[in-house]
Coordinates of C-alpha atoms in Angstrom, one line a residue:
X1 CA 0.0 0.0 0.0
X2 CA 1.2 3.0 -1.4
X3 CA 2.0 5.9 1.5
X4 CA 0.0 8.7 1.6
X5 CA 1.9 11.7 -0.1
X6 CA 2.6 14.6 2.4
X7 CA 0.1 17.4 2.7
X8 CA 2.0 20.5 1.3
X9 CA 2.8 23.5 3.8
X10 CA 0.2 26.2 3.5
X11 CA 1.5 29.0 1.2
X12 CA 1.8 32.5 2.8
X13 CA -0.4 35.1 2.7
X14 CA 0.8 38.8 1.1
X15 CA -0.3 41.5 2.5
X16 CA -2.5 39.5 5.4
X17 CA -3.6 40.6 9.1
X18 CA -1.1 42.2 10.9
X19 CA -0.3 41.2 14.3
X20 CA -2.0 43.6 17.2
X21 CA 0.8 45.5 18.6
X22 CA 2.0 46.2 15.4
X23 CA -1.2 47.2 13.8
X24 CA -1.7 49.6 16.6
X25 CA 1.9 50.7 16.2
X26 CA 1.2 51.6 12.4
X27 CA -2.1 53.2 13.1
X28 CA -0.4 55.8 15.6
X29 CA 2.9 56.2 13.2
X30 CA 0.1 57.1 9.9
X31 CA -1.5 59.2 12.1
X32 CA 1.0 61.6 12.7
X33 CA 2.4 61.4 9.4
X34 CA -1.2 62.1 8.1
X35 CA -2.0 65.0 10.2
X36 CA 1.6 66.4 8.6
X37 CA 1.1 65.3 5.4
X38 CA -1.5 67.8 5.3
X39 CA 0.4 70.1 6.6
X40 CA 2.8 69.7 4.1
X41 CA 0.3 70.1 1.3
X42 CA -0.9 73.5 2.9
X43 CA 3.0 74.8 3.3
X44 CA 3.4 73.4 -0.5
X45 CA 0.4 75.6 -1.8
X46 CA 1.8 78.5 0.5
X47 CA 5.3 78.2 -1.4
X48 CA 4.3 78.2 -4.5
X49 CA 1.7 81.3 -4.0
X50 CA 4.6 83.4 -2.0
X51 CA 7.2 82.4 -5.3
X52 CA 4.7 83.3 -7.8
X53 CA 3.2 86.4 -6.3
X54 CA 5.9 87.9 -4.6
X55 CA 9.4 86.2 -6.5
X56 CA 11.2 89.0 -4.7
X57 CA 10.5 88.5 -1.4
X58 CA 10.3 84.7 -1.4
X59 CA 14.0 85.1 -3.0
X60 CA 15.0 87.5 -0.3
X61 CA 13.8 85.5 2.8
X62 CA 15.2 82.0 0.7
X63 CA 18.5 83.2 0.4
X64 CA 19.0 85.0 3.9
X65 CA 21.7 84.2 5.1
X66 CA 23.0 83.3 9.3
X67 CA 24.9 81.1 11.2
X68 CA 28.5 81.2 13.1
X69 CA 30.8 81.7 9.7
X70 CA 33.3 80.6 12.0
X71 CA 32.1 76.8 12.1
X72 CA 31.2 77.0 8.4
X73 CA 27.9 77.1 9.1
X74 CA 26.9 80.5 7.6
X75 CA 23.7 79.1 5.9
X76 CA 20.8 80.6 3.5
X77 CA 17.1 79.6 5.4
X78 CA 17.0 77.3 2.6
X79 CA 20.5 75.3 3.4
X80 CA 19.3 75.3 6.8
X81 CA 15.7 73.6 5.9
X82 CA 17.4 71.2 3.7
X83 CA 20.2 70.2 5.7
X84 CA 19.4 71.0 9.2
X85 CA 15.6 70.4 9.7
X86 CA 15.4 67.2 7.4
X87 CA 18.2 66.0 10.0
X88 CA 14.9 65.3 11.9
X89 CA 13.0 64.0 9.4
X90 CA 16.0 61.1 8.6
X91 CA 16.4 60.7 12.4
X92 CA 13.0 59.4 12.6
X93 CA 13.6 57.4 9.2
X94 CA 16.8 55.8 11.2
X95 CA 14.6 55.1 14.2
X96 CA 11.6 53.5 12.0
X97 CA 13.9 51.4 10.0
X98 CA 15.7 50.1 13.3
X99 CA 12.4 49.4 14.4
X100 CA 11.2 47.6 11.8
X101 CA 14.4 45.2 11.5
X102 CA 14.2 44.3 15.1
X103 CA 9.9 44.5 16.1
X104 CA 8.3 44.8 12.6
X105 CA 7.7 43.6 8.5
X106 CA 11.2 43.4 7.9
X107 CA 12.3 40.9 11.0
X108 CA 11.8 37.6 9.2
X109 CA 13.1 37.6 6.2
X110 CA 10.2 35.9 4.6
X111 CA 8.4 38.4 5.1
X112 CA 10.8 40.9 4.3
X113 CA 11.3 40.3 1.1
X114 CA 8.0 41.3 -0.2
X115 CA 8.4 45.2 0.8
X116 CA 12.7 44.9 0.1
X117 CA 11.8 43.7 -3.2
X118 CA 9.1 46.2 -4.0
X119 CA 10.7 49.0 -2.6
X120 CA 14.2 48.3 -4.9
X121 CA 11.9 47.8 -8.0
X122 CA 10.2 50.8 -7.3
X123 CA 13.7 52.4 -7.1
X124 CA 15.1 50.3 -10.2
X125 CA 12.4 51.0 -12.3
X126 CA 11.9 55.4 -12.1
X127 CA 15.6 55.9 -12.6
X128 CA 15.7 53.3 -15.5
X129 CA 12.6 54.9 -17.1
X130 CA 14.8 58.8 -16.5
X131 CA 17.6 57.1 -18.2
X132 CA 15.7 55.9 -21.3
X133 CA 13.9 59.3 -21.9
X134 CA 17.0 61.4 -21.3
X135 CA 18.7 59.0 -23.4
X136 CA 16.4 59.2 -26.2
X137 CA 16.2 62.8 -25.9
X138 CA 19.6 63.8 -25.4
X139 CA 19.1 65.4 -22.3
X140 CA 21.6 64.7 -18.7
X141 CA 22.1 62.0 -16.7
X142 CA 22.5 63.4 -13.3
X143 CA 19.0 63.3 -11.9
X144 CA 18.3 59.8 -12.7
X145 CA 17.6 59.4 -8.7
X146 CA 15.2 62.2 -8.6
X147 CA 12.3 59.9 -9.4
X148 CA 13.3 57.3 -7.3
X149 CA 11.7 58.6 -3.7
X150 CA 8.4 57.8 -2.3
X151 CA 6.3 60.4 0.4
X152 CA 4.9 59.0 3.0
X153 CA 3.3 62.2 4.4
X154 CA 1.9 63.9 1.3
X155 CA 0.9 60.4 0.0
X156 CA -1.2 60.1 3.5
X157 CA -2.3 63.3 3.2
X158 CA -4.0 62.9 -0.5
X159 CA -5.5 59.7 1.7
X160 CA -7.1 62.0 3.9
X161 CA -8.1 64.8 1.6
X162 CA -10.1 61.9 -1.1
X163 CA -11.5 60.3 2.5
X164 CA -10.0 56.9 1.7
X165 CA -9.2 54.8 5.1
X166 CA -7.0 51.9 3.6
X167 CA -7.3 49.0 5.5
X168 CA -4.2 47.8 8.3
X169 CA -2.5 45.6 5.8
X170 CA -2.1 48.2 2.9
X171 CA -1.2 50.7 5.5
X172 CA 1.4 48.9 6.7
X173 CA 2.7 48.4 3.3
X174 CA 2.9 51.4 2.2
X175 CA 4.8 52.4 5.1
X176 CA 7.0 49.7 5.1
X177 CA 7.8 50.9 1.5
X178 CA 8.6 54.1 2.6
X179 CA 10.9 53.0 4.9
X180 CA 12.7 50.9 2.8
X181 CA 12.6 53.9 0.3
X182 CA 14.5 55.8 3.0
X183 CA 16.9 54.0 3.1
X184 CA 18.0 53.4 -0.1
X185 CA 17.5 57.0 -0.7
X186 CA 19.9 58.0 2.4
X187 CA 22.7 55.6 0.2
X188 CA 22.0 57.7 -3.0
X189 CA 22.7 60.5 -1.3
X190 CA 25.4 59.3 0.8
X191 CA 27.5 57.6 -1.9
X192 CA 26.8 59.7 -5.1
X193 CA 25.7 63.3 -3.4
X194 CA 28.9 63.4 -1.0
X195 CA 31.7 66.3 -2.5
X196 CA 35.4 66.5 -1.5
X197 CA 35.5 65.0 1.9
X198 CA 37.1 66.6 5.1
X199 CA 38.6 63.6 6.8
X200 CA 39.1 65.9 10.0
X201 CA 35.4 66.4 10.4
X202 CA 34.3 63.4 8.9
X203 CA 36.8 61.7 12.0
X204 CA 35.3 64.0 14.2
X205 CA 31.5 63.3 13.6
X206 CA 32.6 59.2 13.8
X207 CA 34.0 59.8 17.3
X208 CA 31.4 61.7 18.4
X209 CA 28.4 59.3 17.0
X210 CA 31.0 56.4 19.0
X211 CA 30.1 58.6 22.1
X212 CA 26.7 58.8 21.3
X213 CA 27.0 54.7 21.1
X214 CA 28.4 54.0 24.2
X215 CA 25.9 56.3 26.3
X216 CA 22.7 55.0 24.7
X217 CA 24.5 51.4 25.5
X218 CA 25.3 52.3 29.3
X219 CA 21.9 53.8 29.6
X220 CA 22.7 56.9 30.1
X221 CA 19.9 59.5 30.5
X222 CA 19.1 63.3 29.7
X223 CA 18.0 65.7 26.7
X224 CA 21.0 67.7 27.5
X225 CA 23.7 65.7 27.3
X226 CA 21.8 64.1 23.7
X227 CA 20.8 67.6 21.8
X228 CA 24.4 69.1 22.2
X229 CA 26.2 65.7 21.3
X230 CA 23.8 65.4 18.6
X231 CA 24.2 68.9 17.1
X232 CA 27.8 68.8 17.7
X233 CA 27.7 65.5 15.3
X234 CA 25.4 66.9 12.5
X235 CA 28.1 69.9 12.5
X236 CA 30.7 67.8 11.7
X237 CA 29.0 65.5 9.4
X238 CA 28.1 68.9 7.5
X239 CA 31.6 70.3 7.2
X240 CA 32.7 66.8 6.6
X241 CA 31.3 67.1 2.7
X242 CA 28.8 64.0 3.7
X243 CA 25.3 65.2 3.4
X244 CA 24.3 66.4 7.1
X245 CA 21.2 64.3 6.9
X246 CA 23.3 61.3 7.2
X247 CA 23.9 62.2 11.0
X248 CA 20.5 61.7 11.7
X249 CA 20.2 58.4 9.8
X250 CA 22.9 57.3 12.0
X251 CA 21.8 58.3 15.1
X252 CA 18.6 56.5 14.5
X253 CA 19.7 53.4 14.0
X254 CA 21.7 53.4 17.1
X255 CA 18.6 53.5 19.4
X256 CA 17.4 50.6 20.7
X257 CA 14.3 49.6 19.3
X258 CA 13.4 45.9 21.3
X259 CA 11.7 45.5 24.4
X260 CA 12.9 44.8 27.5
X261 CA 10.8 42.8 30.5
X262 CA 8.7 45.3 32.3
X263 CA 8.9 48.0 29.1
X264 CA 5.2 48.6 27.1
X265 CA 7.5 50.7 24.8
X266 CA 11.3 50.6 23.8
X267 CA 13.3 53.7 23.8
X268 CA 13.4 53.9 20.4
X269 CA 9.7 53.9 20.2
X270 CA 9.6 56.8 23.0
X271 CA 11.9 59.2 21.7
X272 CA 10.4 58.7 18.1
X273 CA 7.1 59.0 19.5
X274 CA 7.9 62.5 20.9
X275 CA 10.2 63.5 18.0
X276 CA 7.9 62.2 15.0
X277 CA 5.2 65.2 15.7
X278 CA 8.5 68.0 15.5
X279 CA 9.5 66.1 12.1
X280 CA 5.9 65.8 10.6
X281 CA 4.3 69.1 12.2
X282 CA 7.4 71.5 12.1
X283 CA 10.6 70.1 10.2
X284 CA 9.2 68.4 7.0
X285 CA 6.5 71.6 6.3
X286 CA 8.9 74.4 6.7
X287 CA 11.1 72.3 4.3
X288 CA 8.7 72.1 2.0
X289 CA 7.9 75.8 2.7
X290 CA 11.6 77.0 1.1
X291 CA 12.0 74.1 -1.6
X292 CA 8.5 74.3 -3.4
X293 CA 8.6 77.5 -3.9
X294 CA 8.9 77.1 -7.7
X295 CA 7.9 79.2 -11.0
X296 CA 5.0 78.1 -12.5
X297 CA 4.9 80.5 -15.5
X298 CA 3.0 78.9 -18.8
X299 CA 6.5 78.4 -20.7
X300 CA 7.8 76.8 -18.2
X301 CA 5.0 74.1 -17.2
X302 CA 4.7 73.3 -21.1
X303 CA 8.9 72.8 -20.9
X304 CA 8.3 69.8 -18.2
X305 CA 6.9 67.7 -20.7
X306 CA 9.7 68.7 -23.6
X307 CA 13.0 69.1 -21.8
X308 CA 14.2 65.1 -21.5
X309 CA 15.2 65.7 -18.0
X310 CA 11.7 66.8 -16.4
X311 CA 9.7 64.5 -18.6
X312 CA 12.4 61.8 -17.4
X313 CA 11.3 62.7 -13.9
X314 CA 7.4 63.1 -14.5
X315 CA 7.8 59.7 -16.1
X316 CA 9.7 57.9 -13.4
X317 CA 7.1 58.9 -10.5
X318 CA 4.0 58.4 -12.5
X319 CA 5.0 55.2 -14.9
X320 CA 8.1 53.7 -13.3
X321 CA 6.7 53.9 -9.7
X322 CA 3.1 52.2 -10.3
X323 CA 5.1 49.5 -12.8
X324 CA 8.4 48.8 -10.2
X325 CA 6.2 48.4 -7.2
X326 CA 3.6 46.6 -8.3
X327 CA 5.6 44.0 -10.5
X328 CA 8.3 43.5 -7.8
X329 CA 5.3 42.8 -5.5
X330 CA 3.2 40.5 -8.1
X331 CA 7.1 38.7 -9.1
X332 CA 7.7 38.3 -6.0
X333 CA 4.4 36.3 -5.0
X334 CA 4.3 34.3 -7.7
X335 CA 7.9 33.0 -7.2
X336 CA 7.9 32.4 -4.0
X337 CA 4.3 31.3 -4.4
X338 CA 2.8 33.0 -2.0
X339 CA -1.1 34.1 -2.6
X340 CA -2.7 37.6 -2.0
X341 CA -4.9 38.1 0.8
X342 CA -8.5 37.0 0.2
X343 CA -9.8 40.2 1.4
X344 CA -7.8 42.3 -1.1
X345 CA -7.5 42.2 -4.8
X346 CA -4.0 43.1 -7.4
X347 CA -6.0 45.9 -7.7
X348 CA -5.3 47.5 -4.6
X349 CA -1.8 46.9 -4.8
X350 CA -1.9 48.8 -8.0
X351 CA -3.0 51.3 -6.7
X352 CA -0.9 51.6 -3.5
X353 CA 1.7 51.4 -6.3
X354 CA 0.3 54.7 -7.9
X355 CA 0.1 56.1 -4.7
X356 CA 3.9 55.7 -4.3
X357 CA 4.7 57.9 -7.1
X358 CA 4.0 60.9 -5.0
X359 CA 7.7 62.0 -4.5
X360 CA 7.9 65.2 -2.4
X361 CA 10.7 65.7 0.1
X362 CA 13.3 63.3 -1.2
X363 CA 12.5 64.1 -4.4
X364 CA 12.9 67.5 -4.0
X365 CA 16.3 67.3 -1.6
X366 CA 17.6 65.0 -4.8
X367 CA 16.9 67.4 -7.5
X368 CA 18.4 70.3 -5.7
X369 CA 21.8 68.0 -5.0
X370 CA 21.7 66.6 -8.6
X371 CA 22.0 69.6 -10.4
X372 CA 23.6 71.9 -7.9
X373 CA 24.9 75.4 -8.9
X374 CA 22.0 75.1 -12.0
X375 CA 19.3 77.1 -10.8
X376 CA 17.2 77.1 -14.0
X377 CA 17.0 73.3 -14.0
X378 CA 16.7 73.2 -10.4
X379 CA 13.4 75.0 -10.9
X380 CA 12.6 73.0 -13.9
X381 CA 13.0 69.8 -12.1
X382 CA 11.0 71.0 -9.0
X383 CA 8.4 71.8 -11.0
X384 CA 8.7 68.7 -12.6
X385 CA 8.5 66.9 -9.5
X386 CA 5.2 68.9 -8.3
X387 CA 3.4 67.8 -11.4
X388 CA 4.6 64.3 -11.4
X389 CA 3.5 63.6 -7.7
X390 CA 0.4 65.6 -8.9
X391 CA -0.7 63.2 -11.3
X392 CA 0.0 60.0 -9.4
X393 CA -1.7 61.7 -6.8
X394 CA -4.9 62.4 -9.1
X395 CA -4.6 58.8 -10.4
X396 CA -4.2 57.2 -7.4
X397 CA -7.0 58.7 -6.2
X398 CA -9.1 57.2 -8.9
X399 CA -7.7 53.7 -8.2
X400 CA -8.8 54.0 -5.1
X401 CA -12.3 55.6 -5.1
X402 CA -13.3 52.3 -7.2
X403 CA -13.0 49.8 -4.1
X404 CA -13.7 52.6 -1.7
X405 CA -16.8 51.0 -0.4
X406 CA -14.1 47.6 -0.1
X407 CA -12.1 49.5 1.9
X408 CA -14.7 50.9 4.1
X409 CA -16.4 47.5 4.6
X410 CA -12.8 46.1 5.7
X411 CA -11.9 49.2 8.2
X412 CA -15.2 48.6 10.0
X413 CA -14.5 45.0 10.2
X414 CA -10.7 46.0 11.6
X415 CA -12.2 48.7 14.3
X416 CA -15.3 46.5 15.4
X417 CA -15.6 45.9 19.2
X418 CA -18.8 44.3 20.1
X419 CA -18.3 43.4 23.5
X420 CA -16.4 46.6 24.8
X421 CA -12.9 44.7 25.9
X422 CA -11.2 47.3 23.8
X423 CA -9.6 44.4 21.1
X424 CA -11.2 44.5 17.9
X425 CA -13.5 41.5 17.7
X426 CA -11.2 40.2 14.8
X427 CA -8.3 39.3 17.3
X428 CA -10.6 37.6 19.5
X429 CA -12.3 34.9 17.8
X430 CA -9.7 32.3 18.8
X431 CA -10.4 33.0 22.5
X432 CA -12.9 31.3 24.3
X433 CA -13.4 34.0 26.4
X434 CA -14.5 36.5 23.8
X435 CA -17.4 34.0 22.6
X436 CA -18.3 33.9 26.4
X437 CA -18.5 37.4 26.2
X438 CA -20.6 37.9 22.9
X439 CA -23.0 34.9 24.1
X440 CA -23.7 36.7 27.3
X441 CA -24.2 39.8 25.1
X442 CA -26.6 38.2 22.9
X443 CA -28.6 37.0 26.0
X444 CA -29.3 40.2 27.3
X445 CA -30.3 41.4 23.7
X446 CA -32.7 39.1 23.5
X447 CA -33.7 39.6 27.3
X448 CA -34.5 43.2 26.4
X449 CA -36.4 42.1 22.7
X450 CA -38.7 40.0 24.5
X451 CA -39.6 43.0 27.3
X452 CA -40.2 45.3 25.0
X453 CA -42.2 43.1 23.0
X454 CA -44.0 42.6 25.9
X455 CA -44.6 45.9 26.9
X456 CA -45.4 46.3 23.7
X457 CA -48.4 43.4 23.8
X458 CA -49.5 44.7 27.0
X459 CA -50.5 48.7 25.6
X460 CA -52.5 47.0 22.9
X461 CA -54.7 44.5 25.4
X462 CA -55.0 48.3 27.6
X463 CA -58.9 48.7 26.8
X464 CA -59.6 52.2 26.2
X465 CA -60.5 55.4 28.3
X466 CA -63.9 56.4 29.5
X467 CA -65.6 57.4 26.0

C-alpha cells in the first residue's frame, strides 16, 4: 500500500492581518504622518503662492543668510531647511527602520522580502525609465535618482483629503515601503551626493556618534547631554562634505528599538514618538515651505513635458513607480508562491503602487543636489517633481475611489468591538473567552427584545378610556 503523499505546507499570505501590537503601532505612526502630510500640502500651496506672487520677497527670505561663519555654518534659510531640519526628518527614518528590522515587516526575512523587493523595484524602475527618456532625448544623466523617492506624508495626506481609510495591511505596506525607500534613498545620497571630503570632520562626527554609542548602550539619560552631542555630530557631518542628513540616519539606527521585560515601549519607540510630531508638524512643512517655492509660468510648465530631464522625472514617478512596485510585488508572490490576501485584490496593490509615485521631500532634496549650482533646471525639475506627484496623486486617487466601499467595509471589520474589551472582535475569535462574552451579550439582547415586546403586547390589550 502506497504511503499517503505529504500534505503541502500552506502557502503564505501577502499582504494578510497584521499582528496587534503592530497594527496599533502603524495606526499611531500614519497618524502623525497624516496630520503632517497635510500640513505639508498646505505649506506646499503656501510656497508656491509666495514664489509666484511675490518672486522677490520669497528670494530674499530664501536666500537670507545666518549662522557662526566661524564653524562654516553661515547658511541661507533654505541650506538650513534642507540640511538642518530634514536631519529630523532622517532621524526618525533611522529610528523606524531600526524598528522595523528588530519588532516589525522586515524581521523575518520571509516576510521581508515582499516590501525589500518592492521598494528596490520601485527604485530600479523610475531611474531606468529617466535614463531611457533622457537618453532618447539627449538630455543629462544626473537626476536619474530624482524619481526614485516615495512620500509618506503627502501620500497620506491625499488619503485624507479623497477620504480613503486603507485597511491595516495596505497601511502597513505602504509604510513599510517608505521605509525601505529611506533608506536606499539615504545611500544615494550618501555615496553619489557626497563632495570633496574633510577627513578631519568626517573623523570627528565618527567619534562623536561612538560617544553617542556607548551612552545609549550604558543607559545613560538626559536631553542635555543628547541635543548638544547630537548637534555637535550633525556639525561635523556637514563640514565633513557628507550630506548632514546622514547624522541623523545614523543616530537613529543606534537606538534601541526591542523590548525589554517590564517595558510597554522601547526607547526607540519613545523618543520617536515624541520626536515624529516636530519632524511631521514642524521640520518636514517648513522644508517644504523653502523648496517648493517654484515658477509656475505657462513656458515653463509646457517645458516639463519637452525638456528630457523633467519629462524623465514626471515619467519615473507616475509610470516607473506604479510599474516597479507593483511587478516587484506580483514577481515576487508568484515566485515564491505565495497568494494575495483573500480580502484584497492586485488591484489595490496597483494602486498603492500609484500612490507611491507621490515623491515630495526626497524628491525635491535629490533634485536640488543633482544639479547643484544650475538654478534654472533646479526650478525646472521641482516643478517637474510637483506635477509628477500631482498626477499620481490624481490617479491614485481614482484607483482607489473604485474599491472605496471595499475598503470601508474592511476598516469597520478591523475597528469592530462588540463586546467593549477594547480588542477588535477580529483578534478575539480564537479566544474562548471572547465568545463567552458575545454569548452573554446576545442573552441580554434578547432579554431586552422580549420586554419590549411585551410591553409592547400589554399597551394594545389596555382597553380604552372612559368614551
Amino acid at each position: 500500500m502506497a504511503a499517503p503523499s505529504p500534505t503541502p505546507p500552506p502557502r503564505r499570505t501577502v499582504l494578510g492581518r497584521l499582528p496587534l501590537p503592530e497594527r496599533n503601532y502603524v495606526a499611531e505612526a500614519l497618524r502623525t504622518e497624516t496630520v503632517g502630510g497635510v500640513l505639508l500640502l498646505i505649506a506646499a500651496v503656501a510656497a508656491l503662492l509666495w514664489a509666484n506672487t511675490f518672486s522677490d520677497s520669497y528670494d530674499s527670505v530664501s536666500h537670507f543668510h545666518f549662522g557662526p561663519g566661524s564653524l562654516g555654518l553661515d547658511l541661507s534659510v533654505a541650506h538650513w531647511a534642507a540640511d538642518g531640519l530634514l536631519a529630523v526628518f532622517f532621524f526618525v527614518a533611522g529610528v523606524e527602520l531600526k524598528r522595523e528590522l528588530v519588532a516589525g515587516e522586515l524581521r523575518d526575512p520571509k516576510a521581508a522580502a515582499l516590501p525589500v523587493v518592492a521598494a528596490l523595484c520601485g527604485m530600479a524602475v523610475p531611474a531606468l525609465v529617466y535614463a531611457v527618456t533622457t537618453t532618447i532625448g539627449g538630455g543629462s544623466m544626473d537626476g536619474w535618482a530624482v524619481p526614485t523617492a516615495t512620500d509618506i506624508a503627502f501620500a497620506l495626506a491625499v488619503l485624507a483629503v479623497i477620504g480613503t481609510s486603507l485597511p491595516s495591511a495596505l497601511r502597513a505596506f505602504l509604510l513599510t515601503l517608505a521605509v525601505v525607500d529611506d533608506l536606499f534613498a539615504i545611500m544615494i545620497i550618501a555615496v553619489f551626493f557626497t563632495s570633496d571630503l574633510n577627513f578631519l570632520a568626517l573623523g570627528g562626527a565618527v567619534a562623536c556618534l561612538v560617544v553617542f554609542h556607548l551612552l545609549l548602550r550604558f543607559e545613560v539619560k538626559g536631553w542635555y547631554i543628547y541635543v548638544p552631542l547630537a548637534l555637535v555630530i550633525w556639525g561635523l557631518m556637514y563640514n565633513s562634505g557628507v550630506h548632514a542628513t546622514i547624522a541623523g540616519v545614523a543616530m537613529g539606527l543606534m537606538l534601541r528599538c526591542s523590548l525589554r521585560e517590564g517595558e510597554k515601549h522601547s526607547p526607540g519607540e519613545h523618543i520617536e514618538h515624541l520626536v515624529r510630531p516636530v519632524s511631521a508638524g514642524v521640520a518636514v512643512p517648513l522644508f517644504a515651505l523653502f523648496a517648493a517655492g517654484v515658477s509656475l509660468k505657462g513656458e515653463e510648465l509646457a517645458g516639463v513635458f519637452t525638456r528630457p530631464e523633467t519629462l524623465g522625472v514626471v515619467l519615473g514617478l507616475v509610470v516607473g513607480k506604479t510599474v516597479g512596485i507593483f511587478g516587484g510585488t506580483y514577481l515576487t508572490a508568484r515566485f515564491t508562491k505565495a497568494e494575495l490576501n483573500k480580502d484584497l485584490a492586485w488591484a489595490d496593490v496597483l494602486a498603492v503602487a500609484s500612490l507611491a509615485g507621490i515623491g515630495f521631500t526626497v524628491s525635491l532634496l535629490i533634485g536640488e543636489l543633482a544639479f547643484e549650482g544650475d538654478a534654472e533646471m533646479v526650478n525646472e525639475i521641482k516643478a517637474a517633481v510637483l506635477i509628477g506627484s500631482l498626477i499620481a496623486a490624481l490617479l491614485a486617487c481614482v484607483l482607489l475611489r473604485l474599491r472605496v466601499r471595499k475598503y470601508r467595509a474592511l476598516c469597520e471589520d478591523e475597528e469592530r468591538d462588540e463586546d467593549e474589551s477594547g480588542i477588535p472582535d477580529v483578534y478575539e475569535q480564537d479566544d474562548p473567552a471572547y465568545h463567552r462574552r458575545m454569548a452573554a451579550i446576545h442573552e441580554r439582547k434578547a432579554a431586552e427584545h422580549v420586554r419590549l415586546a411585551e410591553q409592547a403586547g400589554a399597551a394594545r390589550d389596555e382597553p380604552d378610556g372612559p368614551a
